[in-house]
Amino acid sequence: MNARQATARTAPDARGGAIPTHARDNAAGPSAAVPPTIEVRGLSKTYRSKREGTVLALDDISFTVEEGEFVCIVGPSGCGKSTLLKILAGIVAHSVGTVAVRGKPPSDAQNRLGLVFQAPVLLPWRTVLQNTLLPAQVLGLDPKAAEARAHDLLRMVGLEQFASSYPNELSGGMQQRCSITRALLHDPSILLMDEPFGALDAMTRDTMNLELQRIWRESGKTIFLITHSIPEAVFLADRVLVMSARPGRIVEEIKVDLPRPRDLDTMSEPAFAEAVRHIRGLFGIGGKERPHVD
Ligand SMILES: Nc1ncnc2c1ncn2[C@@H]1O[C@H](COP(=O)(O)OP(=O)(O)OP(=O)(O)O)[C@@H](O)[C@H]1O
Ligand SMILES: [Mg+2]
């Protein structure tokens, strides 16, 4: 792997002055060695299907995500990004290698995880509020406190007026925003997000990017986010992992040193443009029209 930067632990003040609380799940005390929040070593995944036979989706993936870090992953369609996220969530089994979340198998960490899938997967017979409250029921949270928090989250994503609506009454982007409130309800310390803003219009997407940065800065969550958008990855991340086409490998890690908090003006800065250009270059996207050749 051609890692541009090592996986340096994110300094708390790198968030732009917020005081992170991300040590809260590591109750062992300051002297104890803290394992990376996510540690993946030599991971490969082979799917077996009747029609295609065996498909090597991920090949020899290794990386770590440190406590409180914001890591984005970009890669071409079909390179195994969703597969990787499902393995981290303990939903899909890997074939080779090791995966640990806070030093344990992912299935042991599920109540600390908030998951946003590529498709919203809301329950059609439950309202927006009831979908948001799903983790409260599963994890046995105090119903009154959970409902107050659900309303706060729905307000945050602009869905408060739709609390009593059913998923089929919402646009795709609204459904995805509801899946984000559901993922945040139990205040998980690790967020795994698969293309969370892919279905949103450009303006809502900008707003959600700023909101997610605020949540991360204020809460100290560790965030692992998949996106197709290179500018979005550079805007949000401390570190961007770039994947190759299938079978997915990590071809480069890019540390993003832009100061926090970032705002939409950050996207006009030369360092931002340079990082985006560099990643586009890895995918062979030069930004110029190719000459027509007959
Ligand atoms: N359950 C499955 N059975 C067989 N093959 C699968 C299965 N799930 C995914 N694949 C294959 O694994 C590869 C990686 O799929 P995955 O959904 O992880 O890609 P992705 O990077 O998330 O793509 P996209 O950006 O389009 O969402 C693809 O070739 C896909 O066809
Ligand atoms: Mg995917």
Short mmCIF file of N, CA and C and ligand atoms in Angstrom, two decimals, residues 76-83 86 118 194-195 226 228, ligand 2:
data_model
loop_
_atom_site.label_atom_id
_atom_site.label_comp_id
_atom_site.label_asym_id
_atom_site.label_seq_id
_atom_site.Cartn_x
_atom_site.Cartn_y
_atom_site.Cartn_z
N PRO A 76 -14.68 2.86 -6.87
CA PRO A 76 -15.64 2.69 -7.95
C PRO A 76 -16.79 1.76 -7.56
N SER A 77 -17.89 1.89 -8.28
CA SER A 77 -19.05 1.04 -8.01
C SER A 77 -18.66 -0.44 -8.12
N GLY A 78 -19.09 -1.23 -7.19
CA GLY A 78 -18.86 -2.67 -7.22
C GLY A 78 -17.52 -3.10 -6.64
N CYS A 79 -16.78 -2.15 -6.04
CA CYS A 79 -15.43 -2.51 -5.55
C CYS A 79 -15.47 -3.13 -4.15
N GLY A 80 -16.67 -3.21 -3.55
CA GLY A 80 -16.77 -3.92 -2.28
C GLY A 80 -16.94 -3.02 -1.07
N LYS A 81 -17.30 -1.75 -1.27
CA LYS A 81 -17.42 -0.81 -0.14
C LYS A 81 -18.54 -1.24 0.82
N SER A 82 -19.72 -1.55 0.24
CA SER A 82 -20.84 -1.95 1.11
C SER A 82 -20.53 -3.27 1.79
N THR A 83 -19.86 -4.15 1.08
CA THR A 83 -19.46 -5.43 1.68
C THR A 83 -18.58 -5.17 2.89
N LYS A 86 -20.63 -3.88 5.79
CA LYS A 86 -21.47 -4.93 6.41
C LYS A 86 -20.60 -5.88 7.24
N GLN A 118 -26.97 1.91 2.43
CA GLN A 118 -27.08 2.62 1.15
C GLN A 118 -28.55 2.87 0.79
N ASP A 194 -23.10 4.18 4.88
CA ASP A 194 -22.88 3.77 3.49
C ASP A 194 -23.63 4.73 2.57
N GLU A 195 -22.91 5.61 1.91
CA GLU A 195 -23.52 6.58 0.98
C GLU A 195 -24.73 7.27 1.61
N ILE A 226 -18.80 5.84 3.75
CA ILE A 226 -18.56 5.53 2.33
C ILE A 226 -19.24 6.60 1.48
N HIS A 228 -19.50 8.15 -2.84
CA HIS A 228 -19.02 8.19 -4.23
C HIS A 228 -18.41 9.55 -4.55
MG MG B 2 -22.45 -0.04 -2.07
#
